[in-house]
C-alpha positions in Angstrom: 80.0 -14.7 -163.3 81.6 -11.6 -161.2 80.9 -13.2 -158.0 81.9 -16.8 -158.9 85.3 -15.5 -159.9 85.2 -13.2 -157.0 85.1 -15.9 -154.4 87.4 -17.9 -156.5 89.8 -15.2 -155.6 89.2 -15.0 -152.2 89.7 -19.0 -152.0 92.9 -18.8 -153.4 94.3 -15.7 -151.0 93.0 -17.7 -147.9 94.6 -21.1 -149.6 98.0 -19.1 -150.4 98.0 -17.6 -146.5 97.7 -20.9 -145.0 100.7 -22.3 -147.1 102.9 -19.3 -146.3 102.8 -20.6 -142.1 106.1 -18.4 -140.3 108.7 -21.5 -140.3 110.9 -19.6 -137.6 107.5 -19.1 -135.1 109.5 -21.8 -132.9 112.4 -19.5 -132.5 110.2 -16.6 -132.0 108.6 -18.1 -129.5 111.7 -18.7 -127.7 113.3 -15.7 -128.2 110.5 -13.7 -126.5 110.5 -16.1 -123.2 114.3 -15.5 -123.3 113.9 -12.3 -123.8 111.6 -12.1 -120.2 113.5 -14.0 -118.3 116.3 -11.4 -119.2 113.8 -8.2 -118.5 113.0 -10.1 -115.5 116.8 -10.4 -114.6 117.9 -6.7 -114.9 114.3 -5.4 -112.7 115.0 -7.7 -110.0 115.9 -5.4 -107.2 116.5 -7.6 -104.2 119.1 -6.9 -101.8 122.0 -8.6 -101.9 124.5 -8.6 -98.9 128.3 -8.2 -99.6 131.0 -8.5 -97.4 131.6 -5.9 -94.6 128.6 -4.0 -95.6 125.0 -3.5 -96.6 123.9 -2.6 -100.4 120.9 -0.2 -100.1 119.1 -0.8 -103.3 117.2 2.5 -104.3 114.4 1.2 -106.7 113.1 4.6 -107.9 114.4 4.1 -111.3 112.1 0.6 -111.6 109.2 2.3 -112.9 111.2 3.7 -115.5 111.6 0.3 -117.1 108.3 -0.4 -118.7 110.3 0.9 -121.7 112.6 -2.4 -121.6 110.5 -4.7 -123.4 110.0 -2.0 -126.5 114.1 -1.5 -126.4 115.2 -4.8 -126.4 112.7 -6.8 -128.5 111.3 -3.6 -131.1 111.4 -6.0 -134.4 110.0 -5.4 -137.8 111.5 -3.7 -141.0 113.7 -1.2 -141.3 114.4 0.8 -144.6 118.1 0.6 -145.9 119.6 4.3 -147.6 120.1 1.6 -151.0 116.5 0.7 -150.7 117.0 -2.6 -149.4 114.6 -3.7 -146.0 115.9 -5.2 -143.2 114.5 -8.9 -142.2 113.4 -9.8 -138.2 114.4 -13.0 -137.4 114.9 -13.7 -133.7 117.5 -15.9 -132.7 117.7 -18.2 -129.0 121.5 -17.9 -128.8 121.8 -14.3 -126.8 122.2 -12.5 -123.3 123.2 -9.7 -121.2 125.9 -7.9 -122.2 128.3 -7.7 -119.0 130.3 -4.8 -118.0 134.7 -5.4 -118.4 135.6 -2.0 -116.8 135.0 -0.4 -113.5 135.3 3.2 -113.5 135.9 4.9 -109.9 134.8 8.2 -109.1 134.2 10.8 -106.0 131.2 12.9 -105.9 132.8 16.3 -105.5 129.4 16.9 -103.6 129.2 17.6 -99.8 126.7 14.5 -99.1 125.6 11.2 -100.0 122.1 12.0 -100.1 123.5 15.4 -102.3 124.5 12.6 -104.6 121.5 11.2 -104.6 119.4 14.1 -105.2 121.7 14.9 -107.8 120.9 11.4 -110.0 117.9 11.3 -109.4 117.1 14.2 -111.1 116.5 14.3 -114.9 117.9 17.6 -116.2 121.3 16.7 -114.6 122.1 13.6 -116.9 124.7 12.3 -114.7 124.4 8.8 -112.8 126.7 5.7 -111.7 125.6 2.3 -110.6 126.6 2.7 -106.9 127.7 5.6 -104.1 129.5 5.1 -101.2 129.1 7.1 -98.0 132.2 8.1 -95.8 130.4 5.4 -92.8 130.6 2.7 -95.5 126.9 2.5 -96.5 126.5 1.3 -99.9 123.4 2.7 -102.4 123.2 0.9 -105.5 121.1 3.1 -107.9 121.2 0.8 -111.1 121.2 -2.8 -112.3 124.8 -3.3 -113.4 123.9 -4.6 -117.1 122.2 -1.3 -117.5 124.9 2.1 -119.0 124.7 4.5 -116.5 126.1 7.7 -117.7 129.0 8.3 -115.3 132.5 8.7 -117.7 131.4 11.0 -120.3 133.8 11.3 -123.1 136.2 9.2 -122.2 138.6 7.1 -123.7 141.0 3.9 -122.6 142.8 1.9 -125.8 140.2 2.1 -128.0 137.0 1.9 -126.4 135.9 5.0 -126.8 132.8 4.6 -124.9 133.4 3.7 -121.6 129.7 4.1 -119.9 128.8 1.1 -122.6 130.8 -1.4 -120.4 131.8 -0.3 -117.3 130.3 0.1 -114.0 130.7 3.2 -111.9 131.2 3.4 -108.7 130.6 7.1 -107.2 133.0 7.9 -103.6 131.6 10.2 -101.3 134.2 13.0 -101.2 134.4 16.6 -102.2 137.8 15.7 -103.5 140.0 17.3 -100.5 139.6 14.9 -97.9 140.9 11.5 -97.3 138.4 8.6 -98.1 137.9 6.9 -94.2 138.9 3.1 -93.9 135.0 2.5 -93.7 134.6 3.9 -97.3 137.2 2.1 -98.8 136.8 -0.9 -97.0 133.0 -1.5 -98.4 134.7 -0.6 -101.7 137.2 -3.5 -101.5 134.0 -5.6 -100.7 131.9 -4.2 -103.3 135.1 -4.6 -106.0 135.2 -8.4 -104.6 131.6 -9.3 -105.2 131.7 -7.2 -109.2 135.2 -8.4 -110.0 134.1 -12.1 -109.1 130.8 -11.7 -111.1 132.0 -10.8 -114.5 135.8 -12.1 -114.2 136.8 -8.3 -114.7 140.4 -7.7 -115.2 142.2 -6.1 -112.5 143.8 -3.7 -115.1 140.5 -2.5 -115.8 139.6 -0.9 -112.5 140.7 2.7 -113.3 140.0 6.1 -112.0 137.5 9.1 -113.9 140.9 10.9 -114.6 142.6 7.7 -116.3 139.8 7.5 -119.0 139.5 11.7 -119.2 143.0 13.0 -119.1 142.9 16.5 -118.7 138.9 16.9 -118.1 138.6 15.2 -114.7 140.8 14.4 -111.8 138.4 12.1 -110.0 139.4 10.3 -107.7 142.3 12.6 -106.2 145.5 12.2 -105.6 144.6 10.8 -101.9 142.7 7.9 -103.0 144.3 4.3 -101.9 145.3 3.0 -105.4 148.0 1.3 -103.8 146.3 -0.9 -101.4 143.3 -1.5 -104.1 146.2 -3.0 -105.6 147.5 -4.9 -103.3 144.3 -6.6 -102.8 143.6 -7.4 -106.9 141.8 -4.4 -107.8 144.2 -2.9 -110.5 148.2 -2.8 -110.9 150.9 -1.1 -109.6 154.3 0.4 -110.2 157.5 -2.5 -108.8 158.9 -0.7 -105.6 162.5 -0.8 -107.1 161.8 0.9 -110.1 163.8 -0.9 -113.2 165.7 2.3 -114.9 163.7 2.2 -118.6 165.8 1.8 -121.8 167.6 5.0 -123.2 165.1 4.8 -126.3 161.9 3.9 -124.3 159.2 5.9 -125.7 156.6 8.3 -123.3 153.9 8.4 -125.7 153.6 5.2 -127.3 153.9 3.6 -123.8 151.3 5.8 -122.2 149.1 5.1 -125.3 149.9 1.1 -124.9 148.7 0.9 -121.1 145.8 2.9 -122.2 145.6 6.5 -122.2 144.4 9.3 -124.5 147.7 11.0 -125.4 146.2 13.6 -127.9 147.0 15.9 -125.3 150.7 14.2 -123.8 150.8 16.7 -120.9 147.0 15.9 -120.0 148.1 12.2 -120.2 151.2 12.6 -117.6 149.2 14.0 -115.2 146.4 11.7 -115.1 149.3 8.8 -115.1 150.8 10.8 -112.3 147.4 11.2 -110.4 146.9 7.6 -110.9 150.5 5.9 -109.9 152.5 8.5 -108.1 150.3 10.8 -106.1 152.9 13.1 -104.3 153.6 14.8 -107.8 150.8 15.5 -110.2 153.0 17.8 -112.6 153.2 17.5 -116.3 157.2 16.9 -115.4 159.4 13.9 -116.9 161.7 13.2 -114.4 163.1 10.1 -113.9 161.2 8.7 -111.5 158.0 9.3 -113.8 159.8 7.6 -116.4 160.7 4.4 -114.8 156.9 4.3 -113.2 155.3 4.3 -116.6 158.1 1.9 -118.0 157.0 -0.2 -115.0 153.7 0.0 -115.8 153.9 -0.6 -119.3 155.7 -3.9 -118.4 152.7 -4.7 -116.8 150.1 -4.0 -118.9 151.8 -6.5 -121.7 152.0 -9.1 -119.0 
């Protein structure tokens, strides 16, 4: 009697399991062949000319990203503090995120293959998607959907984490020199090809300093910003400065194109680095004024 009612039981479990079929193992399905053709995208490491110059692709970090499939696609449960479980359901509407910013740097090394030697080295924890030698040689050393970890804490409006959705772009410069017309001229190319890719702003190509007020002064006040400007890569002060308003505000403007103004003196100088070059005092003369009323203009535009 035991073992009649015994298999009666194992009938109905078998029975009950076939009924209870996974109605979303279409989706699934989909999901995970989206989900390779995107791990496929981001560990393709095929050279890609730009304009002027060629991108060396260093693929030393590919191994590394055996990792990807466990990062992007870990499903299951997960335990809520009020007890409740999390449900996996894939969904087929999804992609990339792109990056919005592009964060320019120099090395403040004596090489490019310094550089090099210093990302590709674990214990330092610093990186950026691409390094450009004084001769104009390009080295690409990450996929640009992957967060490189170039910007540190840094701030612009209120995205407070900068190496989330920008790429950076290392110089190579020990921050005393002036870049050479090779270097900047591959960056122009290199800012054509990016900007053109994932329709980033021109506002949003900003300097280490812009985004760090106070903690870095990358790139120096002998980097181009002017002609980057003049081309589309970022904005720039009107060359008859319009006097601002008698109540026009410092710190509400600075904050309002962008900058962290916790510390306001920090903030003037990194403005100052940025827009006026020859003077990188925490001093509010007029001239200073009427550039970050200028800009400010600009930046509501």
């Amino acid at each position: 009697m035991l073992k009649k009612h015994f298999c009666c039981l194992i009938l109905a479990v078998i029975i009950t399991s076939c009924g209870t079929k996974n109605p979303y193992k279409t989706t699934e399905k989909a999901y995970d062949q989206q989900l390779k053709t995107l791990e496929n995208q981001i560990t393709s490491k095929e050279v890609q000319p730009i304009p002027v110059t060629t991108v060396f692709i260093d693929t030393t970090y590919a191994s590394q990203l055996g990792i990807i499939k466990d990062t992007l696609s870990k499903t299951g449960s997960t335990p809520l503090l009020n007890g409740i479980s999390t449900e996996w359901i894939g969904t087929v509407n999804f992609n990339l995120r792109k990056p919005s910013f592009i964060i320019i740097h120099h090395t403040a090394q004596d090489s490019l293959q310094q550089t090099i030697n210093t990302f590709t080295k674990s214990r330092t924890q610093v990186s950026a998607h691409y390094i450009i030698s004084e001769n104009g040689k390009v080295v690409q050393m990450l996929n640009d959907y992957l967060r490189a970890w170039h910007a540190g804490a840094s701030t612009w409006g209120k995205n407070t984490d900068l190496n989330s959705s920008s790429i950076g772009i290392e110089l190579d410069n020990n921050g005393f020199k002036p870049f050479t017309e090779a270097q900047i001229g591959s960056l122009i190319a290199l800012l054509t090809k990016l900007k053109k890719e994932y329709n980033i702003p021109m506002q949003n190509i900003l300097g280490h300093a812009d985004i760090a007020p106070g903690r870095k002064q990358d790139p120096s006040a002998l980097f181009p910003w002017k002609t980057l400007a003049q081309k589309g890569f970022g904005i720039w002060p009107d060359e008859i400065l319009e006097e601002a308003p008698f109540d026009f505000r410092i710190e509400p403007a600075l904050r309002i194109i962008g900058y962290n103004t916790k510390n306001l003196s920090a903030a003037i100088i990194a403005f100052k680095l940025h827009y006026i070059q020859t003077d990188v005092t925490a001093i509010l003369d007029r001239k200073t004024i009427d550039t970050i009323y200028s800009i400010y203009k600009k930046q509501l535009q």
